[in-house]
Amino acid sequence: MLGVLRRKAASGASSASVYGKSLYKLKPAVPTPRPCSAAAEEMIHYTRGFGGARTFCHLPFAGRMITLMPKREVVGILQQDVNMQIWSRSFSSSTEGDVVEAVVPFMGESISDGTLATFLKKPGDRVEVDEPIAQVETDKVTIDVNSPEAGVIQKFIAKEGDTVEPGTKVAIISRSGEGATHVAPSDDKASERAPPSPTPAEEKKENPTPKVETTPTVGKPKGSPAPPPKPSATEPQLPPKDRERRVPMTRLRKRVATRLKDSQNTFALLTTFNEVDMTNLMKLRSDYKDAFFEKHGVKLGLMSGFVKAAISALQRQPIVNAVIDGDDIIYRDYVDISIAVGTPKGLVVPVLRNAERMNFAEVEKEINTLAKKANDGTISIDEMAGGTFTISNGGVYGSLLSTPIINPPQSAILGMHSIVNRPMVVGGEILPRPMMYIALTYDHRLIDGREAVFFLRRIKDVVEDPRRLLLDV
């Protein structure tokens, strides 16, 4: 029959009518072809590599009929007609154009994979375009997997806890909502765990009637083992295992642990301390906070004062802004300040780019924006990459004193702490003053104690007298 079809096509007859009639005669079960008002150009639409859909083709001919034929037969027709354009598109469902797949998006240059942390939707839920349906946790941030189209989730392909890469299929979404049913996760797990109930015949077979056997009674041996000794009151009592919980570490927590341990193993860490009288900076904030907010639309905090003080100290001691690279020292003529932010999922360190060009208002706005993104989990990889110096403010949690750890590949980190009123000698009198301890941890391989002390002393001078920034003294 295929040879007959080829001969008819080669004789110059209309390919549409020949194949339409032939196939209609051979397969009467096929629905009656419908007329098609196609353009003058003929177009073939076929699929690739999807099981039973391998020979599924659409042939809309101008003024002709739409019919079905194997792809290998169509190729012979196309070779005889030059006024024809081929267009192919692969799909993963027998229902053309109805099913789309949600895949893991690109996660950043330095991130190759992540862990599928949680699903935000369930099978059967309706989603809109770009609505998050799952979250992927990486070493640095949490990334949303969004729905590419509006529709109903048919099923999830991946499972929570799976390691996924960019392009990994996560869910199948139906535009029309066909084939999607609500599934309760707890019911699925219960049905998986519960074995099928056996039939009465199987129960009788598995549990035969036990035979009664008479066995001679054996007397209790004289040398029976003694009961185990009771633990003494002095022995430590370990807690029972049922009161412990074991949970896997998140990728972010594992990444933080690895980096901090690498910092301890690589750097020659040394910390120097000083204390700062916060009276003048707090007075400056109190006097101008209303006018500052009215003009710039952001509150004046203490963090911007320390950022400006750190910039001034880094410019006076450029070795603190440098880093060791092999046998070389890289001096960086720009200042990117990393601000450590603690979030419920772990520690993230967004970066203030070119902080030396910012004024107080720009610093406060950028800190507020980055901190909000970090807590919402919407901060990007680019906003945390780089950084030449880090400021960590443990004072917001009430820390009085600490020794912060350097954030690689930087060479130093400034630690701020809580403000406490303490008696201080001022002008020969003992007065209560709001004092803060500050700490500088630095890489002693690169930075000597002299530069570290001068650096911390400069921060103390600028915070205690902010007018130095105006006069550059």
Short mmCIF file of C-alpha atoms in Angstrom, two decimals:
data_model
loop_
_atom_site.label_atom_id
_atom_site.label_comp_id
_atom_site.label_asym_id
_atom_site.label_seq_id
_atom_site.Cartn_x
_atom_site.Cartn_y
_atom_site.Cartn_z
CA MET A 1 0.00 0.00 0.00
CA LEU A 2 2.85 2.41 0.76
CA GLY A 3 4.26 1.75 -2.71
CA VAL A 4 0.90 2.64 -4.26
CA LEU A 5 0.83 5.88 -2.31
CA ARG A 6 4.33 6.78 -3.44
CA ARG A 7 3.47 6.10 -7.11
CA LYS A 8 0.36 8.27 -6.89
CA ALA A 9 2.35 11.11 -5.36
CA ALA A 10 5.06 10.81 -8.03
CA SER A 11 2.50 10.91 -10.87
CA GLY A 12 1.77 14.54 -10.05
CA ALA A 13 -1.59 14.08 -8.42
CA SER A 14 -2.57 16.37 -5.59
CA SER A 15 -0.69 15.13 -2.55
CA ALA A 16 -3.41 16.30 -0.21
CA SER A 17 -6.22 14.52 -1.99
CA VAL A 18 -4.19 11.35 -2.63
CA TYR A 19 -3.10 10.85 0.91
CA GLY A 20 -6.34 12.07 2.38
CA LYS A 21 -8.40 9.60 0.35
CA SER A 22 -6.00 6.72 0.76
CA LEU A 23 -5.73 6.97 4.49
CA TYR A 24 -9.45 7.54 4.85
CA LYS A 25 -10.09 4.29 3.04
CA LEU A 26 -7.49 2.37 5.00
CA LYS A 27 -8.52 3.66 8.42
CA PRO A 28 -12.28 4.38 8.56
CA ALA A 29 -12.06 4.75 12.36
CA VAL A 30 -10.27 8.10 11.92
CA PRO A 31 -12.68 11.07 12.36
CA THR A 32 -13.79 12.86 9.21
CA PRO A 33 -11.18 15.44 8.22
CA ARG A 34 -12.17 19.03 8.72
CA PRO A 35 -11.61 21.79 6.11
CA CYS A 36 -8.73 24.11 6.75
CA SER A 37 -8.30 27.64 5.45
CA ALA A 38 -4.50 27.74 5.54
CA ALA A 39 -2.23 30.23 3.84
CA ALA A 40 -0.74 29.75 0.41
CA GLU A 41 2.38 28.22 1.85
CA GLU A 42 2.14 24.62 2.96
CA MET A 43 3.32 23.79 6.50
CA ILE A 44 4.05 20.48 8.20
CA HIS A 45 3.90 20.08 11.97
CA TYR A 46 5.41 16.89 13.37
CA THR A 47 6.74 15.70 16.70
CA ARG A 48 10.01 14.17 17.78
CA GLY A 49 10.80 11.31 20.11
CA PHE A 50 7.69 11.03 22.29
CA GLY A 51 6.68 7.40 22.11
CA GLY A 52 3.37 6.90 20.36
CA ALA A 53 3.37 10.49 19.08
CA ARG A 54 6.34 9.88 16.77
CA THR A 55 4.16 9.65 13.62
CA PHE A 56 1.62 12.30 14.62
CA CYS A 57 1.71 15.01 11.91
CA HIS A 58 -0.45 17.92 10.87
CA LEU A 59 -0.59 18.81 7.16
CA PRO A 60 -2.67 21.97 6.65
CA PHE A 61 -2.78 22.54 2.86
CA ALA A 62 -4.31 25.63 1.35
CA GLY A 63 -7.91 24.91 0.42
CA ARG A 64 -7.47 21.22 1.21
CA MET A 65 -8.05 18.83 4.09
CA ILE A 66 -6.17 18.10 7.33
CA THR A 67 -5.20 14.46 7.58
CA LEU A 68 -2.70 12.12 9.29
CA MET A 69 0.22 10.25 7.79
CA PRO A 70 3.55 8.78 8.88
CA LYS A 71 6.41 11.26 8.95
CA ARG A 72 8.63 9.18 6.66
CA GLU A 73 5.98 9.42 3.90
CA VAL A 74 5.69 13.18 4.24
CA VAL A 75 9.39 13.69 3.66
CA GLY A 76 9.08 12.28 0.14
CA ILE A 77 6.35 14.78 -0.68
CA LEU A 78 8.29 17.70 0.73
CA GLN A 79 11.30 16.90 -1.44
CA GLN A 80 9.18 17.40 -4.59
CA ASP A 81 7.71 20.76 -3.61
CA VAL A 82 9.99 23.75 -3.17
CA ASN A 83 7.26 26.19 -2.07
CA MET A 84 7.02 24.65 1.40
CA GLN A 85 8.23 25.57 4.89
CA ILE A 86 8.89 23.03 7.67
CA TRP A 87 8.29 23.91 11.32
CA SER A 88 8.72 21.43 14.16
CA ARG A 89 7.98 21.71 17.86
CA SER A 90 8.36 19.01 20.49
CA PHE A 91 5.88 18.55 23.31
CA SER A 92 5.51 16.09 26.16
CA SER A 93 1.85 15.27 26.10
CA SER A 94 -0.61 13.77 23.65
CA THR A 95 -2.85 16.81 24.25
CA GLU A 96 -1.11 19.37 22.09
CA GLY A 97 -0.52 22.79 23.62
CA ASP A 98 -2.37 22.06 26.85
CA VAL A 99 0.49 20.89 29.08
CA VAL A 100 3.52 22.94 30.12
CA GLU A 101 6.38 22.06 32.44
CA ALA A 102 7.76 24.18 35.28
CA VAL A 103 11.55 23.91 35.41
CA VAL A 104 14.28 25.16 37.75
CA PRO A 105 15.50 28.58 36.55
CA PHE A 106 19.09 29.73 36.12
CA MET A 107 20.55 30.17 39.61
CA GLY A 108 23.74 32.16 39.01
CA GLU A 109 27.18 31.76 37.51
CA SER A 110 28.70 30.15 40.62
CA ILE A 111 25.74 27.85 41.45
CA SER A 112 25.40 24.56 39.58
CA ASP A 113 22.69 22.86 41.62
CA GLY A 114 20.40 23.22 44.62
CA THR A 115 18.04 21.30 46.87
CA LEU A 116 14.30 21.29 46.29
CA ALA A 117 13.35 22.59 49.73
CA THR A 118 9.57 22.79 49.69
CA PHE A 119 6.48 22.92 47.49
CA LEU A 120 4.30 25.98 47.89
CA LYS A 121 1.34 24.39 46.07
CA LYS A 122 -0.32 20.99 45.84
CA PRO A 123 -1.47 18.95 42.83
CA GLY A 124 -4.86 20.29 41.76
CA ASP A 125 -4.15 23.88 42.84
CA ARG A 126 -4.68 26.64 40.30
CA VAL A 127 -1.69 28.90 39.64
CA GLU A 128 -1.19 32.13 37.72
CA VAL A 129 1.64 33.13 35.43
CA ASP A 130 4.94 33.56 37.34
CA GLU A 131 3.35 32.42 40.59
CA PRO A 132 5.87 30.52 42.79
CA ILE A 133 5.07 26.83 43.13
CA ALA A 134 8.29 25.58 44.77
CA GLN A 135 11.50 26.82 46.37
CA VAL A 136 15.05 25.67 45.63
CA GLU A 137 17.64 26.22 48.33
CA THR A 138 21.21 26.89 47.18
CA ASP A 139 24.45 27.56 49.01
CA LYS A 140 23.67 31.26 49.11
CA VAL A 141 20.01 32.07 48.46
CA THR A 142 16.57 30.52 48.08
CA ILE A 143 15.20 30.65 44.54
CA ASP A 144 11.55 30.37 43.51
CA VAL A 145 10.36 28.03 40.76
CA ASN A 146 7.56 29.93 39.01
CA SER A 147 4.72 28.67 36.85
CA PRO A 148 5.35 29.49 33.16
CA GLU A 149 1.62 29.61 32.38
CA ALA A 150 -1.68 29.97 34.17
CA GLY A 151 -3.38 26.65 34.81
CA VAL A 152 -3.79 23.77 37.23
CA ILE A 153 -0.94 21.67 38.61
CA GLN A 154 -1.35 18.09 37.37
CA LYS A 155 1.51 16.50 39.28
CA PHE A 156 4.99 17.06 40.67
CA ILE A 157 7.86 15.31 38.93
CA ALA A 158 10.57 15.97 41.53
CA LYS A 159 10.36 15.38 45.28
CA GLU A 160 11.32 17.50 48.25
CA GLY A 161 14.97 16.96 49.13
CA ASP A 162 16.02 16.14 45.55
CA THR A 163 19.15 17.77 44.14
CA VAL A 164 18.11 19.75 41.07
CA GLU A 165 19.96 21.68 38.39
CA PRO A 166 18.84 24.55 36.13
CA GLY A 167 16.36 23.11 33.65
CA THR A 168 15.25 20.23 35.86
CA LYS A 169 11.52 19.55 35.48
CA VAL A 170 9.62 20.11 38.71
CA ALA A 171 5.91 20.08 37.85
CA ILE A 172 3.46 19.54 35.01
CA ILE A 173 0.79 22.21 34.60
CA SER A 174 -2.37 21.90 32.52
CA ARG A 175 -3.72 25.09 30.99
CA SER A 176 -7.25 23.69 30.82
CA GLY A 177 -7.10 21.92 34.17
CA GLU A 178 -7.83 18.49 32.70
CA GLY A 179 -6.33 15.47 34.43
CA ALA A 180 -5.54 17.36 37.65
CA THR A 181 -7.03 16.21 40.91
CA HIS A 182 -6.54 17.41 44.44
CA VAL A 183 -4.25 15.08 46.33
CA ALA A 184 -3.75 15.26 50.06
CA PRO A 185 -0.09 14.51 50.85
CA SER A 186 -0.96 12.82 54.12
CA ASP A 187 -3.41 10.47 52.36
CA ASP A 188 -0.76 9.54 49.78
CA LYS A 189 1.80 8.69 52.41
CA ALA A 190 -0.74 6.75 54.46
CA SER A 191 -1.79 4.75 51.42
CA GLU A 192 1.84 3.99 50.59
CA ARG A 193 2.57 2.81 54.10
CA ALA A 194 -0.63 0.78 54.60
CA PRO A 195 -0.38 -2.70 53.00
CA PRO A 196 -3.44 -4.10 51.15
CA SER A 197 -5.84 -5.96 53.39
CA PRO A 198 -5.60 -9.72 52.85
CA THR A 199 -8.60 -11.77 51.76
CA PRO A 200 -10.18 -14.26 54.20
CA ALA A 201 -8.60 -17.14 52.24
CA GLU A 202 -5.16 -15.57 52.56
CA GLU A 203 -5.65 -15.01 56.27
CA LYS A 204 -6.61 -18.65 56.75
CA LYS A 205 -3.57 -19.73 54.75
CA GLU A 206 -1.16 -17.43 56.58
CA ASN A 207 -2.53 -18.25 60.05
CA PRO A 208 -3.11 -22.01 60.17
CA THR A 209 -4.61 -23.57 63.27
CA PRO A 210 -1.71 -24.34 65.61
CA LYS A 211 -1.24 -27.96 66.60
CA VAL A 212 -1.29 -28.74 70.31
CA GLU A 213 1.88 -30.56 71.29
CA THR A 214 2.59 -32.04 74.69
CA THR A 215 6.12 -31.37 75.83
CA PRO A 216 7.62 -32.68 79.00
CA THR A 217 8.00 -30.03 81.68
CA VAL A 218 11.58 -29.08 82.33
CA GLY A 219 12.59 -27.94 85.77
CA LYS A 220 14.13 -24.50 86.23
CA PRO A 221 17.90 -24.76 86.21
CA LYS A 222 19.61 -23.96 89.44
CA GLY A 223 22.20 -21.66 87.91
CA SER A 224 19.79 -19.06 86.48
CA PRO A 225 21.45 -15.72 85.46
CA ALA A 226 21.22 -12.93 87.99
CA PRO A 227 19.32 -9.75 87.03
CA PRO A 228 21.48 -6.86 85.69
CA PRO A 229 22.79 -4.54 88.38
CA LYS A 230 21.04 -1.24 88.82
CA PRO A 231 23.09 1.82 87.85
CA SER A 232 24.49 3.75 90.72
CA ALA A 233 23.40 7.29 91.46
CA THR A 234 26.81 8.65 90.44
CA GLU A 235 26.68 7.32 86.85
CA PRO A 236 25.57 9.89 84.20
CA GLN A 237 22.07 9.26 82.91
CA LEU A 238 21.88 9.71 79.12
CA PRO A 239 18.63 11.17 77.77
CA PRO A 240 16.41 8.74 75.87
CA LYS A 241 16.71 8.75 72.10
CA ASP A 242 13.01 9.48 71.66
CA ARG A 243 13.63 12.98 73.05
CA GLU A 244 16.14 13.82 70.33
CA ARG A 245 15.48 15.04 66.81
CA ARG A 246 17.78 14.63 63.81
CA VAL A 247 17.21 16.98 60.88
CA PRO A 248 19.41 17.48 57.81
CA MET A 249 21.40 20.70 57.53
CA THR A 250 20.22 23.17 54.93
CA ARG A 251 22.54 23.96 52.05
CA LEU A 252 22.95 27.50 53.31
CA ARG A 253 23.93 26.31 56.78
CA LYS A 254 26.41 23.80 55.34
CA ARG A 255 27.91 26.52 53.13
CA VAL A 256 28.28 28.92 56.07
CA ALA A 257 29.88 26.18 58.18
CA THR A 258 32.35 25.30 55.43
CA ARG A 259 33.37 28.90 54.77
CA LEU A 260 33.84 29.75 58.44
CA LYS A 261 35.93 26.65 59.03
CA ASP A 262 38.01 27.40 55.94
CA SER A 263 38.55 30.90 57.34
CA GLN A 264 39.90 29.49 60.59
CA ASN A 265 42.13 27.02 58.76
CA THR A 266 43.51 29.57 56.27
CA PHE A 267 43.88 32.90 58.06
CA ALA A 268 46.12 33.83 60.97
CA LEU A 269 43.22 35.32 62.92
CA LEU A 270 43.89 38.01 65.49
CA THR A 271 41.42 40.37 67.16
CA THR A 272 42.01 43.80 68.64
CA PHE A 273 39.45 45.76 70.69
CA ASN A 274 38.56 49.32 71.55
CA GLU A 275 35.59 51.15 73.05
CA VAL A 276 33.62 54.04 71.60
CA ASP A 277 31.70 56.81 73.34
CA MET A 278 28.45 57.02 71.36
CA THR A 279 27.29 60.35 72.89
CA ASN A 280 27.97 62.64 69.91
CA LEU A 281 26.75 60.26 67.21
CA MET A 282 23.53 59.60 69.13
CA LYS A 283 23.04 63.34 69.65
CA LEU A 284 23.57 63.99 65.93
CA ARG A 285 20.96 61.37 65.16
CA SER A 286 18.49 62.81 67.69
CA ASP A 287 18.89 66.39 66.43
CA TYR A 288 18.47 65.68 62.71
CA LYS A 289 16.40 62.49 62.47
CA ASP A 290 13.13 64.31 61.65
CA ALA A 291 14.65 66.63 59.05
CA PHE A 292 16.62 63.69 57.59
CA PHE A 293 13.50 61.57 57.22
CA GLU A 294 11.50 64.45 55.74
CA LYS A 295 14.07 65.07 53.02
CA HIS A 296 15.31 61.57 52.20
CA GLY A 297 12.37 59.38 53.19
CA VAL A 298 14.49 57.05 55.30
CA LYS A 299 15.37 57.00 58.98
CA LEU A 300 18.83 58.04 60.13
CA GLY A 301 20.45 55.13 61.96
CA LEU A 302 23.77 54.47 63.59
CA MET A 303 24.87 52.01 60.92
CA SER A 304 25.54 54.70 58.35
CA GLY A 305 27.88 56.46 60.77
CA PHE A 306 29.95 53.29 61.22
CA VAL A 307 29.97 52.63 57.46
CA LYS A 308 31.32 56.14 56.78
CA ALA A 309 33.86 55.72 59.58
CA ALA A 310 35.01 52.36 58.14
CA ILE A 311 35.39 53.91 54.68
CA SER A 312 37.57 56.66 56.12
CA ALA A 313 39.70 54.10 57.99
CA LEU A 314 40.07 51.87 54.93
CA GLN A 315 41.26 54.80 52.84
CA ARG A 316 43.86 55.65 55.48
CA GLN A 317 44.93 52.01 55.91
CA PRO A 318 44.59 50.45 52.42
CA ILE A 319 46.28 47.22 53.56
CA VAL A 320 43.10 46.35 55.48
CA ASN A 321 41.19 46.59 52.19
CA ALA A 322 43.70 44.33 50.40
CA VAL A 323 43.84 40.54 50.12
CA ILE A 324 46.49 37.86 49.63
CA ASP A 325 46.33 35.98 46.31
CA GLY A 326 49.02 33.31 46.11
CA ASP A 327 52.33 35.11 46.37
CA ASP A 328 50.80 38.51 45.57
CA ILE A 329 48.88 41.20 47.44
CA ILE A 330 45.88 42.69 45.64
CA TYR A 331 45.18 46.30 46.64
CA ARG A 332 41.63 47.34 45.84
CA ASP A 333 41.05 51.03 45.13
CA TYR A 334 37.33 50.75 45.75
CA VAL A 335 35.34 50.02 48.90
CA ASP A 336 32.56 47.43 48.84
CA ILE A 337 31.18 47.06 52.36
CA SER A 338 29.53 43.74 53.23
CA ILE A 339 26.81 43.96 55.89
CA ALA A 340 26.19 40.73 57.81
CA VAL A 341 22.45 40.08 58.15
CA GLY A 342 21.03 37.25 60.23
CA THR A 343 17.91 35.67 58.73
CA PRO A 344 15.74 32.78 59.91
CA LYS A 345 17.41 30.57 57.29
CA GLY A 346 20.98 31.59 58.07
CA LEU A 347 23.58 34.31 57.72
CA VAL A 348 23.75 36.27 54.47
CA VAL A 349 26.11 39.12 53.61
CA PRO A 350 24.76 41.63 51.05
CA VAL A 351 27.20 44.19 49.66
CA LEU A 352 27.13 47.99 49.41
CA ARG A 353 28.80 48.64 46.04
CA ASN A 354 31.17 51.60 45.77
CA ALA A 355 30.31 52.73 49.28
CA GLU A 356 32.98 55.43 49.15
CA ARG A 357 30.75 57.35 46.72
CA MET A 358 27.65 57.21 48.94
CA ASN A 359 26.39 59.80 51.40
CA PHE A 360 24.55 59.01 54.64
CA ALA A 361 21.13 58.85 52.97
CA GLU A 362 22.26 56.53 50.18
CA VAL A 363 23.91 54.21 52.70
CA GLU A 364 20.77 54.01 54.83
CA LYS A 365 18.51 53.39 51.82
CA GLU A 366 20.73 50.65 50.43
CA ILE A 367 21.07 48.93 53.81
CA ASN A 368 17.29 48.94 54.31
CA THR A 369 16.67 47.58 50.81
CA LEU A 370 19.22 44.77 51.12
CA ALA A 371 18.13 43.84 54.64
CA LYS A 372 14.48 43.58 53.55
CA LYS A 373 15.41 41.38 50.59
CA ALA A 374 17.56 39.17 52.81
CA ASN A 375 14.75 38.59 55.30
CA ASP A 376 12.20 38.00 52.53
CA GLY A 377 14.51 35.54 50.79
CA THR A 378 14.44 37.51 47.53
CA ILE A 379 18.05 38.68 47.55
CA SER A 380 20.04 37.71 44.45
CA ILE A 381 23.48 36.16 44.08
CA ASP A 382 24.91 39.33 42.51
CA GLU A 383 23.87 41.37 45.53
CA MET A 384 25.99 39.17 47.81
CA ALA A 385 29.01 38.57 45.57
CA GLY A 386 32.30 40.29 46.28
CA GLY A 387 32.89 42.71 49.12
CA THR A 388 36.23 44.02 50.42
CA PHE A 389 35.37 44.52 54.11
CA THR A 390 32.58 43.31 56.41
CA ILE A 391 30.69 44.95 59.27
CA SER A 392 28.81 42.70 61.67
CA ASN A 393 26.46 44.25 64.21
CA GLY A 394 25.88 41.76 67.00
CA GLY A 395 24.61 44.57 69.20
CA VAL A 396 21.11 44.26 67.75
CA TYR A 397 20.90 40.90 69.52
CA GLY A 398 22.41 42.19 72.75
CA SER A 399 25.99 40.99 72.28
CA LEU A 400 28.38 42.83 74.60
CA LEU A 401 31.67 41.50 73.17
CA SER A 402 32.71 39.00 70.51
CA THR A 403 35.53 38.02 68.15
CA PRO A 404 34.03 37.91 64.63
CA ILE A 405 35.43 35.58 61.96
CA ILE A 406 36.69 36.93 58.64
CA ASN A 407 34.47 36.44 55.61
CA PRO A 408 36.75 34.95 52.86
CA PRO A 409 38.29 36.23 50.65
CA GLN A 410 38.44 39.42 52.69
CA SER A 411 41.16 40.23 55.19
CA ALA A 412 39.30 41.88 58.08
CA ILE A 413 35.91 42.29 59.73
CA LEU A 414 34.56 44.91 62.15
CA GLY A 415 32.34 43.79 64.99
CA MET A 416 29.84 46.19 66.58
CA HIS A 417 28.18 45.45 69.90
CA SER A 418 25.45 46.69 72.21
CA ILE A 419 25.43 50.18 73.71
CA VAL A 420 25.64 50.14 77.49
CA ASN A 421 25.73 53.07 79.90
CA ARG A 422 28.94 52.82 81.92
CA PRO A 423 30.71 55.22 84.28
CA MET A 424 33.48 57.01 82.42
CA VAL A 425 35.95 59.73 83.43
CA VAL A 426 35.14 62.87 81.39
CA GLY A 427 37.01 66.10 82.19
CA GLY A 428 38.06 64.78 85.58
CA GLU A 429 34.49 63.76 86.49
CA ILE A 430 32.82 60.37 86.53
CA LEU A 431 29.81 60.53 84.24
CA PRO A 432 27.50 57.89 82.73
CA ARG A 433 28.22 57.46 79.03
CA PRO A 434 26.70 55.24 76.31
CA MET A 435 29.64 53.03 75.44
CA MET A 436 30.15 50.37 72.79
CA TYR A 437 32.92 47.82 72.44
CA ILE A 438 34.22 47.41 68.87
CA ALA A 439 36.42 44.58 67.63
CA LEU A 440 38.56 44.14 64.53
CA THR A 441 39.52 40.62 63.49
CA TYR A 442 42.21 40.65 60.80
CA ASP A 443 44.53 38.34 58.89
CA HIS A 444 47.86 38.70 60.66
CA ARG A 445 49.66 37.27 57.62
CA LEU A 446 48.89 40.50 55.78
CA ILE A 447 48.04 43.12 58.39
CA ASP A 448 50.40 44.01 61.21
CA GLY A 449 49.18 45.01 64.67
CA ARG A 450 50.20 48.63 64.08
CA GLU A 451 47.88 49.05 61.05
CA ALA A 452 45.06 47.20 62.82
CA VAL A 453 45.23 49.44 65.88
CA PHE A 454 45.43 52.61 63.73
CA PHE A 455 42.43 51.39 61.76
CA LEU A 456 40.31 50.80 64.84
CA ARG A 457 41.48 54.06 66.37
CA ARG A 458 40.31 55.97 63.29
CA ILE A 459 36.82 54.45 63.58
CA LYS A 460 36.72 55.47 67.25
CA ASP A 461 37.75 59.05 66.44
CA VAL A 462 35.18 59.50 63.66
CA VAL A 463 32.27 57.99 65.60
CA GLU A 464 33.03 60.05 68.69
CA ASP A 465 33.36 63.24 66.61
CA PRO A 466 31.51 62.96 63.26
CA ARG A 467 32.67 66.49 62.31
CA ARG A 468 35.99 64.90 61.31
CA LEU A 469 34.28 63.55 58.19
CA LEU A 470 33.42 67.08 57.03
CA LEU A 471 36.91 68.42 57.61
CA ASP A 472 38.75 65.20 56.61
CA VAL A 473 40.93 65.31 59.69
#
